[in-house]
Amino acid sequence: MSSSTTKFTLHEDWTVVILGSLIIVLAIAGLLIPVPGFGWANGAELTSKVLGAENLIKILTQFVFVLIIGGIGALITGKSIRNYALGFPLVYLITVIALILAGSSQAKALNLEAVIFSLLLGLVISNFFKLPEWLKSSLSTELFVKVGLVLLGTSVIFSDILKAGSLGLIQALLVVTSVWYFAFWVCKKLKVDDEIAMMISSAVSICGVSAAIATAGAIKGDSKKLSYVISMVLITAIPMMIFMPIIANHFHFSQEVTGAWLGGSIDTTGAVVASGTLVGEAALKISTIVKFSQNVLLGLAAFAISIYWTYTKHPAATDKDTKPTLGVIWERFPKFVLGFIGASLLFSFVVGPSTITAVKDSLKSLQGLWFALAFTSIGLETNFADLFNENSKKPLYAFLIAQTFNIFVTLGIAWILF
């Protein structure tokens, strides 16, 4: 927030709720931003489909829309509009290149998501070129992440719990609580710092990337630590996606048990779908439903984590007589969580099925774009040495131990329930 100005400015947390709500209201009102296609298998498809005139117009339309929304955000929070207008096109261009790389058939086969390419491209540029200060000051990482999180709420539909039936929900609750506490305990034993411990626990137990991002938002965590956790999540998802179906087949697990196992332990939705497809239709259905059930718990988890974090990490928290008051908890509470839950309730109980069908793809595409923009920004403001230093070994060990525990516990619970 600029200190040299006396004009009215709003805190970033409230700003993202306004921006996310604006995007959702515009979509429901009929302003549907076209969804560009980034999938390609060879050079001919790349030039004809992805880089064809029709698709480039869709990419440009998305750019103008997000530029305006982000510009409103810069204005409300008191940031330099000039720096934002100069810096954002570069961030967008890098992000589009990342989306094109992630759209290749090879990247899809490995289930490499756009955020990992965004992060890597940003890191390469920031580590090989000296970026001007105006560009660094124009990066709105927090804003991009949290707008994406508000939009993520539109895809967390409560009816998915009902589809999952009681078994899917019981498994989700058992897995999330047991794995979260075990992961946090391991992190504490290995003396991993509290911020990374929170992000690892949520990523391993709930739903990978989205949970890590939501937790980082809830505790106002360091974006460099978030990058590292997400890198671990995406890298470990690849061998799990390939080998778990092979193990299930070798031991002749039923499709139902295999699906529940995959859905409960693999951390990214894309990898769950890919591995479920390798097993069969019943496994795909169960795995997706179990993963949906865990995703639905994301809002509740972010809410609980943010209250716990405020209560224990407040400067006054160590003095029993001056524990933070409700007013302090509310002041420090990350307001994007309200936007996320509000969007979820709106799409679960208010918006009709036909409207949801009409706006779903456009909002999902924009949500992915905001996340990818955030990770391009994180890459541009991070040094390789910051991301992979000596201190990153303990979080890696903690993550791998927690993930191994997750695999065995989820299999046991899936075996009993399914």
PDB file of N, CA and C in Angstrom, residues 13 16-22 24 144-155 335-344 367 371:
ATOM      1  N   ASP A  13      -6.776  -8.152   1.057  1.00  0.00           N
ATOM      2  CA  ASP A  13      -7.687  -9.271   1.324  1.00  0.00           C
ATOM      3  C   ASP A  13      -9.131  -8.954   0.933  1.00  0.00           C
ATOM      4  N   VAL A  16      -9.422  -8.724  -3.051  1.00  0.00           N
ATOM      5  CA  VAL A  16      -9.579  -9.973  -3.821  1.00  0.00           C
ATOM      6  C   VAL A  16     -11.005 -10.509  -3.730  1.00  0.00           C
ATOM      7  N   VAL A  17     -11.667 -10.293  -2.585  1.00  0.00           N
ATOM      8  CA  VAL A  17     -13.072 -10.719  -2.474  1.00  0.00           C
ATOM      9  C   VAL A  17     -13.925  -9.921  -3.471  1.00  0.00           C
ATOM     10  N   ILE A  18     -13.665  -8.613  -3.560  1.00  0.00           N
ATOM     11  CA  ILE A  18     -14.407  -7.758  -4.507  1.00  0.00           C
ATOM     12  C   ILE A  18     -14.138  -8.189  -5.946  1.00  0.00           C
ATOM     13  N   LEU A  19     -12.851  -8.402  -6.288  1.00  0.00           N
ATOM     14  CA  LEU A  19     -12.489  -8.764  -7.667  1.00  0.00           C
ATOM     15  C   LEU A  19     -13.032 -10.143  -8.047  1.00  0.00           C
ATOM     16  N   GLY A  20     -12.870 -11.121  -7.134  1.00  0.00           N
ATOM     17  CA  GLY A  20     -13.390 -12.470  -7.409  1.00  0.00           C
ATOM     18  C   GLY A  20     -14.896 -12.448  -7.577  1.00  0.00           C
ATOM     19  N   SER A  21     -15.579 -11.691  -6.699  1.00  0.00           N
ATOM     20  CA  SER A  21     -17.048 -11.586  -6.781  1.00  0.00           C
ATOM     21  C   SER A  21     -17.462 -10.913  -8.084  1.00  0.00           C
ATOM     22  N   LEU A  22     -16.711  -9.888  -8.487  1.00  0.00           N
ATOM     23  CA  LEU A  22     -17.008  -9.174  -9.741  1.00  0.00           C
ATOM     24  C   LEU A  22     -16.929 -10.120 -10.938  1.00  0.00           C
ATOM     25  N   ILE A  24     -17.257 -13.380 -10.931  1.00  0.00           N
ATOM     26  CA  ILE A  24     -18.348 -14.368 -10.842  1.00  0.00           C
ATOM     27  C   ILE A  24     -19.683 -13.742 -11.262  1.00  0.00           C
ATOM     28  N   PHE A 144      -3.050 -12.228  -7.306  1.00  0.00           N
ATOM     29  CA  PHE A 144      -3.344 -13.249  -8.315  1.00  0.00           C
ATOM     30  C   PHE A 144      -3.772 -14.565  -7.649  1.00  0.00           C
ATOM     31  N   VAL A 145      -2.999 -14.992  -6.633  1.00  0.00           N
ATOM     32  CA  VAL A 145      -3.294 -16.263  -5.946  1.00  0.00           C
ATOM     33  C   VAL A 145      -4.684 -16.235  -5.327  1.00  0.00           C
ATOM     34  N   LYS A 146      -4.981 -15.145  -4.621  1.00  0.00           N
ATOM     35  CA  LYS A 146      -6.233 -15.109  -3.856  1.00  0.00           C
ATOM     36  C   LYS A 146      -7.459 -14.921  -4.738  1.00  0.00           C
ATOM     37  N   VAL A 147      -7.334 -14.198  -5.856  1.00  0.00           N
ATOM     38  CA  VAL A 147      -8.461 -14.117  -6.804  1.00  0.00           C
ATOM     39  C   VAL A 147      -8.728 -15.523  -7.347  1.00  0.00           C
ATOM     40  N   GLY A 148      -7.646 -16.256  -7.666  1.00  0.00           N
ATOM     41  CA  GLY A 148      -7.795 -17.637  -8.134  1.00  0.00           C
ATOM     42  C   GLY A 148      -8.489 -18.508  -7.104  1.00  0.00           C
ATOM     43  N   LEU A 149      -8.166 -18.290  -5.819  1.00  0.00           N
ATOM     44  CA  LEU A 149      -8.785 -19.081  -4.741  1.00  0.00           C
ATOM     45  C   LEU A 149     -10.275 -18.780  -4.588  1.00  0.00           C
ATOM     46  N   VAL A 150     -10.655 -17.512  -4.738  1.00  0.00           N
ATOM     47  CA  VAL A 150     -12.094 -17.166  -4.672  1.00  0.00           C
ATOM     48  C   VAL A 150     -12.829 -17.881  -5.807  1.00  0.00           C
ATOM     49  N   LEU A 151     -12.224 -17.878  -7.011  1.00  0.00           N
ATOM     50  CA  LEU A 151     -12.854 -18.549  -8.156  1.00  0.00           C
ATOM     51  C   LEU A 151     -12.875 -20.067  -7.960  1.00  0.00           C
ATOM     52  N   LEU A 152     -11.879 -20.607  -7.254  1.00  0.00           N
ATOM     53  CA  LEU A 152     -11.847 -22.048  -6.976  1.00  0.00           C
ATOM     54  C   LEU A 152     -13.101 -22.470  -6.209  1.00  0.00           C
ATOM     55  N   GLY A 153     -13.620 -21.560  -5.380  1.00  0.00           N
ATOM     56  CA  GLY A 153     -14.848 -21.851  -4.627  1.00  0.00           C
ATOM     57  C   GLY A 153     -16.020 -22.237  -5.508  1.00  0.00           C
ATOM     58  N   THR A 154     -16.050 -21.717  -6.744  1.00  0.00           N
ATOM     59  CA  THR A 154     -17.177 -22.031  -7.643  1.00  0.00           C
ATOM     60  C   THR A 154     -17.175 -23.486  -8.091  1.00  0.00           C
ATOM     61  N   SER A 155     -16.022 -24.157  -7.968  1.00  0.00           N
ATOM     62  CA  SER A 155     -15.955 -25.563  -8.404  1.00  0.00           C
ATOM     63  C   SER A 155     -16.089 -26.539  -7.237  1.00  0.00           C
ATOM     64  N   LYS A 335      -9.530 -12.666   4.532  1.00  0.00           N
ATOM     65  CA  LYS A 335     -10.909 -12.486   4.047  1.00  0.00           C
ATOM     66  C   LYS A 335     -11.206 -13.276   2.760  1.00  0.00           C
ATOM     67  N   PHE A 336     -10.137 -13.676   2.015  1.00  0.00           N
ATOM     68  CA  PHE A 336     -10.393 -14.442   0.789  1.00  0.00           C
ATOM     69  C   PHE A 336     -11.134 -15.742   1.114  1.00  0.00           C
ATOM     70  N   VAL A 337     -10.939 -16.279   2.346  1.00  0.00           N
ATOM     71  CA  VAL A 337     -11.629 -17.515   2.759  1.00  0.00           C
ATOM     72  C   VAL A 337     -13.142 -17.303   2.689  1.00  0.00           C
ATOM     73  N   LEU A 338     -13.597 -16.098   3.074  1.00  0.00           N
ATOM     74  CA  LEU A 338     -15.028 -15.780   3.006  1.00  0.00           C
ATOM     75  C   LEU A 338     -15.493 -15.765   1.550  1.00  0.00           C
ATOM     76  N   GLY A 339     -14.634 -15.210   0.668  1.00  0.00           N
ATOM     77  CA  GLY A 339     -14.960 -15.194  -0.762  1.00  0.00           C
ATOM     78  C   GLY A 339     -15.071 -16.601  -1.311  1.00  0.00           C
ATOM     79  N   PHE A 340     -14.122 -17.472  -0.914  1.00  0.00           N
ATOM     80  CA  PHE A 340     -14.099 -18.865  -1.358  1.00  0.00           C
ATOM     81  C   PHE A 340     -15.370 -19.587  -0.907  1.00  0.00           C
ATOM     82  N   ILE A 341     -15.692 -19.461   0.398  1.00  0.00           N
ATOM     83  CA  ILE A 341     -16.872 -20.153   0.942  1.00  0.00           C
ATOM     84  C   ILE A 341     -18.155 -19.566   0.341  1.00  0.00           C
ATOM     85  N   GLY A 342     -18.183 -18.238   0.175  1.00  0.00           N
ATOM     86  CA  GLY A 342     -19.350 -17.581  -0.427  1.00  0.00           C
ATOM     87  C   GLY A 342     -19.601 -18.078  -1.842  1.00  0.00           C
ATOM     88  N   ALA A 343     -18.527 -18.201  -2.630  1.00  0.00           N
ATOM     89  CA  ALA A 343     -18.652 -18.692  -4.015  1.00  0.00           C
ATOM     90  C   ALA A 343     -19.147 -20.134  -4.027  1.00  0.00           C
ATOM     91  N   SER A 344     -18.634 -20.940  -3.093  1.00  0.00           N
ATOM     92  CA  SER A 344     -19.038 -22.341  -3.002  1.00  0.00           C
ATOM     93  C   SER A 344     -20.523 -22.465  -2.637  1.00  0.00           C
ATOM     94  N   GLN A 367      -9.636 -19.235 -13.400  1.00  0.00           N
ATOM     95  CA  GLN A 367      -9.026 -19.648 -12.131  1.00  0.00           C
ATOM     96  C   GLN A 367      -7.611 -20.190 -12.372  1.00  0.00           C
ATOM     97  N   PHE A 371      -3.857 -18.519 -11.126  1.00  0.00           N
ATOM     98  CA  PHE A 371      -2.831 -19.298 -10.424  1.00  0.00           C
ATOM     99  C   PHE A 371      -1.507 -19.288 -11.203  1.00  0.00           C
TER     100      PHE A 371
END
